[in-house]
Short mmCIF file of C-alpha atoms in Angstrom, two decimals:
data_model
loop_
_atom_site.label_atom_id
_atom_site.label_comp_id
_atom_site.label_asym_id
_atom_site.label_seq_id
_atom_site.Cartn_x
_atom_site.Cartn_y
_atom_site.Cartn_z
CA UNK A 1 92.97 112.17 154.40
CA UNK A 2 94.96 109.18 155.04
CA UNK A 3 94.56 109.56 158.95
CA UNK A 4 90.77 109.93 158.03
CA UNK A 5 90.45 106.48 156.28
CA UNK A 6 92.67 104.91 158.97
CA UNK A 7 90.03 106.34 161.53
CA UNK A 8 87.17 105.05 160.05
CA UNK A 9 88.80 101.50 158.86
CA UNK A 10 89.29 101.33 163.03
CA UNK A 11 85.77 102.48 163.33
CA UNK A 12 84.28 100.43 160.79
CA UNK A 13 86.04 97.36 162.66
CA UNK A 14 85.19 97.90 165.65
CA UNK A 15 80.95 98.78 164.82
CA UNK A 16 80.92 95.31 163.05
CA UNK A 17 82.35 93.85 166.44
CA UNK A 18 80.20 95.50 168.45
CA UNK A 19 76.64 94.18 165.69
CA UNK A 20 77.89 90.92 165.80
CA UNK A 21 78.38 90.64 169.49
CA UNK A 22 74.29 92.17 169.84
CA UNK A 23 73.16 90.17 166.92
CA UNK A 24 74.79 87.37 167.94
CA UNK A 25 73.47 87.22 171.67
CA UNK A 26 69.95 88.15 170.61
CA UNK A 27 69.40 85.22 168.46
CA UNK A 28 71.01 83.26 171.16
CA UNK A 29 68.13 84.11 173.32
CA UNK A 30 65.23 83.89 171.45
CA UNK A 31 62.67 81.32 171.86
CA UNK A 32 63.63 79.26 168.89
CA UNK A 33 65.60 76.08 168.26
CA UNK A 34 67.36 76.46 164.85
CA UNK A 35 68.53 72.71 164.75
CA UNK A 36 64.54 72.30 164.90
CA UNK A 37 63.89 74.51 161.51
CA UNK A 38 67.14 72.95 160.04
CA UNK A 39 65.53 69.62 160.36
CA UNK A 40 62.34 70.38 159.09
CA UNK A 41 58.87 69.77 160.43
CA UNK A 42 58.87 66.11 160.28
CA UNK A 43 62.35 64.93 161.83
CA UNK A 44 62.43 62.86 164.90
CA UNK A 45 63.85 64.09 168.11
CA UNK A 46 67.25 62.10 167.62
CA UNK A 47 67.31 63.92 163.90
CA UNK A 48 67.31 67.12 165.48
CA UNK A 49 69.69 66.39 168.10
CA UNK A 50 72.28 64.86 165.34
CA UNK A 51 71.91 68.50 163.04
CA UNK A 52 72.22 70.47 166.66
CA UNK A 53 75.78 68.28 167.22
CA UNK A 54 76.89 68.92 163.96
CA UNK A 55 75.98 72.84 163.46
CA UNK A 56 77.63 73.26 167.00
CA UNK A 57 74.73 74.57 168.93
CA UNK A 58 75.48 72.13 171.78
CA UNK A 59 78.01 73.74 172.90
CA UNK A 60 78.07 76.43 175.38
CA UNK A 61 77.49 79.70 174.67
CA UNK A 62 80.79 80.91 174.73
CA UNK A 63 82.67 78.51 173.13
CA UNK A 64 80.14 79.06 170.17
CA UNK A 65 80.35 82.71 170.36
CA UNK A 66 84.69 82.11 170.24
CA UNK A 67 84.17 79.87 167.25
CA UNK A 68 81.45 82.49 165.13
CA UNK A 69 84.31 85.71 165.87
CA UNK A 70 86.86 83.73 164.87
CA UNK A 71 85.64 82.56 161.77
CA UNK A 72 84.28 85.80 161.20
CA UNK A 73 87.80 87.64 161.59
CA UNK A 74 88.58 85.24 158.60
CA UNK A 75 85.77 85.89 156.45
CA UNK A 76 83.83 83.41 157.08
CA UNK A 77 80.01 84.24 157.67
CA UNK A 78 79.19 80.83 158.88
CA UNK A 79 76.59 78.52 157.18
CA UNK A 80 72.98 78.89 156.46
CA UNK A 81 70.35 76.89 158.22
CA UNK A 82 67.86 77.54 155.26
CA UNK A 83 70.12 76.94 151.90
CA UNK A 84 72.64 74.61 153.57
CA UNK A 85 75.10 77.35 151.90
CA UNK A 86 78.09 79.49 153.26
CA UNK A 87 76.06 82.86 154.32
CA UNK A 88 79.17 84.89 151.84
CA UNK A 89 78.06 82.73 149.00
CA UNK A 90 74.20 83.71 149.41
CA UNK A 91 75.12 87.49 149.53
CA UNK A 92 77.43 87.32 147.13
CA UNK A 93 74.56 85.93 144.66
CA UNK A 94 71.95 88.17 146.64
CA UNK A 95 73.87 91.49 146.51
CA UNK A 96 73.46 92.38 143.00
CA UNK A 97 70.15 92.27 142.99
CA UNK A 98 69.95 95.15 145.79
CA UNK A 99 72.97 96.75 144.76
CA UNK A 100 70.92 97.54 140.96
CA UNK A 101 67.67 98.60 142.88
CA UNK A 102 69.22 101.10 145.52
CA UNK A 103 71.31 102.47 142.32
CA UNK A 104 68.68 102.98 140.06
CA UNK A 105 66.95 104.26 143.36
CA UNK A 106 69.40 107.30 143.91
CA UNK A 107 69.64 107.92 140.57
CA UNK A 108 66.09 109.16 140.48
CA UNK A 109 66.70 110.54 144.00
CA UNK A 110 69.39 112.65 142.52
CA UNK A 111 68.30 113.69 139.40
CA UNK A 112 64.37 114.08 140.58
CA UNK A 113 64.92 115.47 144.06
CA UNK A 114 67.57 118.00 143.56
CA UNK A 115 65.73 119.30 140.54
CA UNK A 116 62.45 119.68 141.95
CA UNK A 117 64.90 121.33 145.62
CA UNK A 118 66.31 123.91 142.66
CA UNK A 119 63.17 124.75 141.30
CA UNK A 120 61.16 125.17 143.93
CA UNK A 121 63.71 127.76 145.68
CA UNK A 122 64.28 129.34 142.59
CA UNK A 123 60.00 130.09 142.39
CA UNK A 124 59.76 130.18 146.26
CA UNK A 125 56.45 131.39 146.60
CA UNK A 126 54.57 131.01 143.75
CA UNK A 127 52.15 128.27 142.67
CA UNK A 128 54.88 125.97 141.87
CA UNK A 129 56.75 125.81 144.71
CA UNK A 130 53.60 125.33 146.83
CA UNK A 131 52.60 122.11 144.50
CA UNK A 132 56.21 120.42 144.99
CA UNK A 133 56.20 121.15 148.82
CA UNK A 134 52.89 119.75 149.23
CA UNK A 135 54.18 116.71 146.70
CA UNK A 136 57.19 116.63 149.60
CA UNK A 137 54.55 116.30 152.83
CA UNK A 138 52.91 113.37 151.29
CA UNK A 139 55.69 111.41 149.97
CA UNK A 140 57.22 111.63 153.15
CA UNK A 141 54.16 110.56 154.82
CA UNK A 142 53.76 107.12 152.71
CA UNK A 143 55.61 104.25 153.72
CA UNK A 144 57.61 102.92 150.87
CA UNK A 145 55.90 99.09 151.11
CA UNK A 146 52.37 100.59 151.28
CA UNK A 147 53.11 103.01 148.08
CA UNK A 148 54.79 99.57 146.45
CA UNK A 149 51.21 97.68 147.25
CA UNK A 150 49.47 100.70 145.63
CA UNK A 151 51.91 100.77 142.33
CA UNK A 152 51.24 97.15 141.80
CA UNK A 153 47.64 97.65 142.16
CA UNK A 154 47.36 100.31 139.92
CA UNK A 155 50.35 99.97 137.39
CA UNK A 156 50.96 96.06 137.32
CA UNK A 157 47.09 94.58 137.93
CA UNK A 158 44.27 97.43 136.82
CA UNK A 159 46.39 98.82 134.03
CA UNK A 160 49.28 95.90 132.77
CA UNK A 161 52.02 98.66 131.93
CA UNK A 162 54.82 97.17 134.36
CA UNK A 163 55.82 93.27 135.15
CA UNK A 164 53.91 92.21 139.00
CA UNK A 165 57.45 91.26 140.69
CA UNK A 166 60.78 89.54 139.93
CA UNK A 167 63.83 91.30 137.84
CA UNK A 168 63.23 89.14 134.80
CA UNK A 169 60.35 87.36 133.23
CA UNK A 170 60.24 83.43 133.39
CA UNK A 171 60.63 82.46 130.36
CA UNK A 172 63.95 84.55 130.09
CA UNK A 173 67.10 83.46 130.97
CA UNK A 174 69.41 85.97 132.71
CA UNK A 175 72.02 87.82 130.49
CA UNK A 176 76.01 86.31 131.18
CA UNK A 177 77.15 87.07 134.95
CA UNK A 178 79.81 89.73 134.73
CA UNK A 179 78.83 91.92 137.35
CA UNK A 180 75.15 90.74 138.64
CA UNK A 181 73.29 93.91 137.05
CA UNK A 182 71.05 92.58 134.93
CA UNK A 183 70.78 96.03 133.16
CA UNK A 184 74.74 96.07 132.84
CA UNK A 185 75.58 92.50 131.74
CA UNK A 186 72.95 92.59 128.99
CA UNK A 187 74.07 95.66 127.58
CA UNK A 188 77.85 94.19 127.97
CA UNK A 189 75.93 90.89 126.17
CA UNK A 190 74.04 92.59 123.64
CA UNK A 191 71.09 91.63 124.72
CA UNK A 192 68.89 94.78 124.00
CA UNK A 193 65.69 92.56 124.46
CA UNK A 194 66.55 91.50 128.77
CA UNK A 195 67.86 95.10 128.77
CA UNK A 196 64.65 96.10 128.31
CA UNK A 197 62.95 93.97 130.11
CA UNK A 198 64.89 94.38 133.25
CA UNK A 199 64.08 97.87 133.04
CA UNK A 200 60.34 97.13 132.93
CA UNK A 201 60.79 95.48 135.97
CA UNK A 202 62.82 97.64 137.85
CA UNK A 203 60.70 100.20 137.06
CA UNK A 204 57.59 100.02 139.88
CA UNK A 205 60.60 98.89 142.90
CA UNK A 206 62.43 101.56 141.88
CA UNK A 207 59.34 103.98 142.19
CA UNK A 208 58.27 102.94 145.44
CA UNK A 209 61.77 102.79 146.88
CA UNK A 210 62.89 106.31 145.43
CA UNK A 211 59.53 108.49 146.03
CA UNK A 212 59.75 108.88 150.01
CA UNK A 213 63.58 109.59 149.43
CA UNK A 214 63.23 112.01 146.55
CA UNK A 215 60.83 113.93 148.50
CA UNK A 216 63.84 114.19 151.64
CA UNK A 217 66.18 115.36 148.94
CA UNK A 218 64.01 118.43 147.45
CA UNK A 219 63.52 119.49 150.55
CA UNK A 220 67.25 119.59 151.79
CA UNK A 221 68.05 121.09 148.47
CA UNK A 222 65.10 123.59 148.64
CA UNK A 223 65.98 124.47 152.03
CA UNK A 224 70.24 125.30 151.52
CA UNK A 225 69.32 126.70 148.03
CA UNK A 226 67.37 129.49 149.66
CA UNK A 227 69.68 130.12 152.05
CA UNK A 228 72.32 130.59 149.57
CA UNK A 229 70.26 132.52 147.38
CA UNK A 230 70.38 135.11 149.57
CA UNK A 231 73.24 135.59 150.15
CA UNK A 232 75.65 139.02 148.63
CA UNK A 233 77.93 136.78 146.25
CA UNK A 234 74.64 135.78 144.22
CA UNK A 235 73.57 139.08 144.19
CA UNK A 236 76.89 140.33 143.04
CA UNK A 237 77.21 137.84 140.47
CA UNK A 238 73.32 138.89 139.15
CA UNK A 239 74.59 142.41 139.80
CA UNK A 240 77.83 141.45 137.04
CA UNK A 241 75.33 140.77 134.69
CA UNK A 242 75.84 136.86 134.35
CA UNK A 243 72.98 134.65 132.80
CA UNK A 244 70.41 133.32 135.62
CA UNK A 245 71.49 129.49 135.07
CA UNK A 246 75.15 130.29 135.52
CA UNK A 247 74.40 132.40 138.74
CA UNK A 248 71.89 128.96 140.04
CA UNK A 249 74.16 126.67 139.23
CA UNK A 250 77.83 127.49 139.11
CA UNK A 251 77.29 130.05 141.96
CA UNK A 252 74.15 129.36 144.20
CA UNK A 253 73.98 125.54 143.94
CA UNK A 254 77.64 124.38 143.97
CA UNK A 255 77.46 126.42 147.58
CA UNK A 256 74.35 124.53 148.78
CA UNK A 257 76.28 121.05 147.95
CA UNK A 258 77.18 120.17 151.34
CA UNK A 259 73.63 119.22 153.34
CA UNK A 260 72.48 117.56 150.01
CA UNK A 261 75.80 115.65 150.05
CA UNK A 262 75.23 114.66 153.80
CA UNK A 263 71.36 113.95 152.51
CA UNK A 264 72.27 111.65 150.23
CA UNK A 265 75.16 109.69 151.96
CA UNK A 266 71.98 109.27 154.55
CA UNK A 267 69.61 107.98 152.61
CA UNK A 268 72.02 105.01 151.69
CA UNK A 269 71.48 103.16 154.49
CA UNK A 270 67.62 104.79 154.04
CA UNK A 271 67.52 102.99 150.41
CA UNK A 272 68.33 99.82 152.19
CA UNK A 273 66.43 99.10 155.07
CA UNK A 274 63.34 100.57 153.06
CA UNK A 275 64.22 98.00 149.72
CA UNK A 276 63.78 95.17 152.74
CA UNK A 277 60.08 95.07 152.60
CA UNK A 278 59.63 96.14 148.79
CA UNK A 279 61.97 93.55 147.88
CA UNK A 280 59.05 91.22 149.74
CA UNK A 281 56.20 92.88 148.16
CA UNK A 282 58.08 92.70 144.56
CA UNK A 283 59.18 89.33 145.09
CA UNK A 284 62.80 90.78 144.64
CA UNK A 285 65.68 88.12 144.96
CA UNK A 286 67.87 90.92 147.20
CA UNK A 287 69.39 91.07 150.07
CA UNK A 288 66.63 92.42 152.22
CA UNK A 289 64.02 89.25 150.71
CA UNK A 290 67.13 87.30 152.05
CA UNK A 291 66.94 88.95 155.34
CA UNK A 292 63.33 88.41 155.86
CA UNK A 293 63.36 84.89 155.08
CA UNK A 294 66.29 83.95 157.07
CA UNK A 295 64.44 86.44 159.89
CA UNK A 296 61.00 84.07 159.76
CA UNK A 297 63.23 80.55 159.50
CA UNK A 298 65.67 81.74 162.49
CA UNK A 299 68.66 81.38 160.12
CA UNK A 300 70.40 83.15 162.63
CA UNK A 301 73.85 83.34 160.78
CA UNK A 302 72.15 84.59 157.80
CA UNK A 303 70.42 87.39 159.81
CA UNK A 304 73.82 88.24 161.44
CA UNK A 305 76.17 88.29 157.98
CA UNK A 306 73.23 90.58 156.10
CA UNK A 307 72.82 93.23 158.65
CA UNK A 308 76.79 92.96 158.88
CA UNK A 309 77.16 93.70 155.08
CA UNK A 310 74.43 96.61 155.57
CA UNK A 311 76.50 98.00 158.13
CA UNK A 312 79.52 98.18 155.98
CA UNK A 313 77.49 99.68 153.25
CA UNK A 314 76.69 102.63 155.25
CA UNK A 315 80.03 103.18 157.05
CA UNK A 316 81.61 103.26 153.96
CA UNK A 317 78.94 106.02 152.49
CA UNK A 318 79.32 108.04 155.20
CA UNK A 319 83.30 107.96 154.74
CA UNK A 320 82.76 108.54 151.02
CA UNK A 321 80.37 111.99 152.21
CA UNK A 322 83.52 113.13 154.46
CA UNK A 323 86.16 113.17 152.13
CA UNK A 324 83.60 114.81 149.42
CA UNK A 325 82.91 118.03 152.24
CA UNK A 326 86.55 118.90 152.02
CA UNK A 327 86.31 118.97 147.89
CA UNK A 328 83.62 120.97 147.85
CA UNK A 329 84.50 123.41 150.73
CA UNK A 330 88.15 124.09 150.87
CA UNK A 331 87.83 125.69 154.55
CA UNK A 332 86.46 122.33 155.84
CA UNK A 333 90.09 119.98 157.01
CA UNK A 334 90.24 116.56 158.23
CA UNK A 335 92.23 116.56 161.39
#
């Protein structure tokens, strides 16, 4: 396990190097002058010129390409053209935000997905399973920004059950920062009232983010539940007389673990390149509304340190799935 760690630590480096160096070189060549946008519309040609001088971007490429690897092998992200901030600062006050949606997200992913994956291979078949396949097709089929358009139609506008956008109402201050979950600090606060509320709003992101997902996960768990339903040890274990639920879920679904564990560590880096645009629609103060903006200003840095931290994210998850294949199969060893 410890050679497998060291592995992907050297893997995980050398990805980030390779993003950077893409990243970096395509927003060196696109069509855009960020000492422009950093100026604003109305600064004179000598203006611009001064900010270009001072953010470095009259040097040549390479020495500017030296000085953003360098700093980056320290830990530094560079500076934003758009808040005038260190890029680690914005995602460090940007991160939460995501971090509580794609949570929540595979939470109902998990719980949702798998169960309707167990029960629809346990009534394979029958009226049931038929409804929650055809529930799978056209969740799949519905882009998660398009079904977050539709929920705020329906849910936020014609009816008024769930806030438009934003994790907290206006007139509500957010609960003590302890760990940037709104949900978690004002429960460690006390504060059952922005508890509640942050729920309310979390509630129609978390729907359109999680739907297209859940659907992927009931049908990998659908699919490896059948095929471990029929296999002899289930029927031996009916055969010893044990109670249905025991045989589905000690025996039959603790088998099927591994493609819903490589399902799930997949839809990780799913949850967060789909929360980009529902973080837009929702007016969500992530990292992927972060992205976007920074994407449309040519905050080039920006861009660069938030698809770095994505990256991360989904290296790590897929280290996290490896190590879980050898708990849950013994035969499976790291080598």
């Amino acid at each position: 396990m410890g050679k497998l760690l060291l592995e992907r630590l050297l893997t995980l480096v050398l990805k980030l190097f390779g993003m950077a160096v893409i990243l970096f070189v395509v927003t060196q060549v696109l069509p855009a002058d960020p000492a422009a946008v950093a100026a604003g519309t109305d600064a004179r040609p000598e203006q611009i010129e001064k900010i270009r001088q001072q953010l470095g971007l009259d040097k040549p490429f390479h020495e500017q390409f030296i000085t953003y690897i360098s700093g980056l092998a320290r830990g530094d992200l560079g500076k934003s053209l758009l808040t005038r901030r260190a890029v680690s600062d914005d995602l460090r006050l940007r991160f939460p935000a995501t971090l509580e949606l794609a949570l929540f997200s595979g939470i109902v992913i998990v719980i949702f997905g798998v169960g309707l994956g167990i029960i629809a291979a346990v009534k394979a078949g029958s009226p049931l399973d038929f409804l929650i396949r055809a529930f799978v097709v056209i969740s799949m089929g519905i882009p998660p920004f398009v079904l977050a358009l539709f929920l705020q139609l329906i849910f936020a506008k014609s009816l008024d059950m769930f806030p438009l956008e934003g994790r907290l109402p206006t007139r509500l201050a957010p609960p003590p920062y302890a760990t940037g979950l709104y949900t978690v600090d004002s429960l460690l606060a006390g504060q059952w009232d922005l508890f509640w509320s942050s729920l309310r709003h979390l509630a129609l992101p978390v729907a359109a983010l999680a739907l297209g997902r859940l659907a992927v996960g009931a049908r990998f768990t659908r699919s490896g539940m059948l095929e471990t339903l029929s296999q002899p040890f289930v029927r031996t274990a009916r055969a010893k007389g044990l109670r249905e639920g025991r045989v589905i879920i000690r025996h039959a679904f603790r088998n099927a673990l591994i493609p819903v564990v490589t399902m799930l560590g997949i839809q990780i880096g799913f949850l967060l390149s789909g929360a980009v645009l529902v973080e837009v629609v929702f007016t969500w103060p992530g990292l992927g509304r972060y992205a976007v903006e920074s994407v449309l200003s040519f905050d080039f840095y920006a861009v660069i340190g938030a698809a770095l931290i994505i990256a991360v994210i989904f290296v790590v998850s897929n280290t996290i799935v490896d190590l879980l294949y050898a708990q849950l199969d013994p035969r499976i060893k790291h080598r």
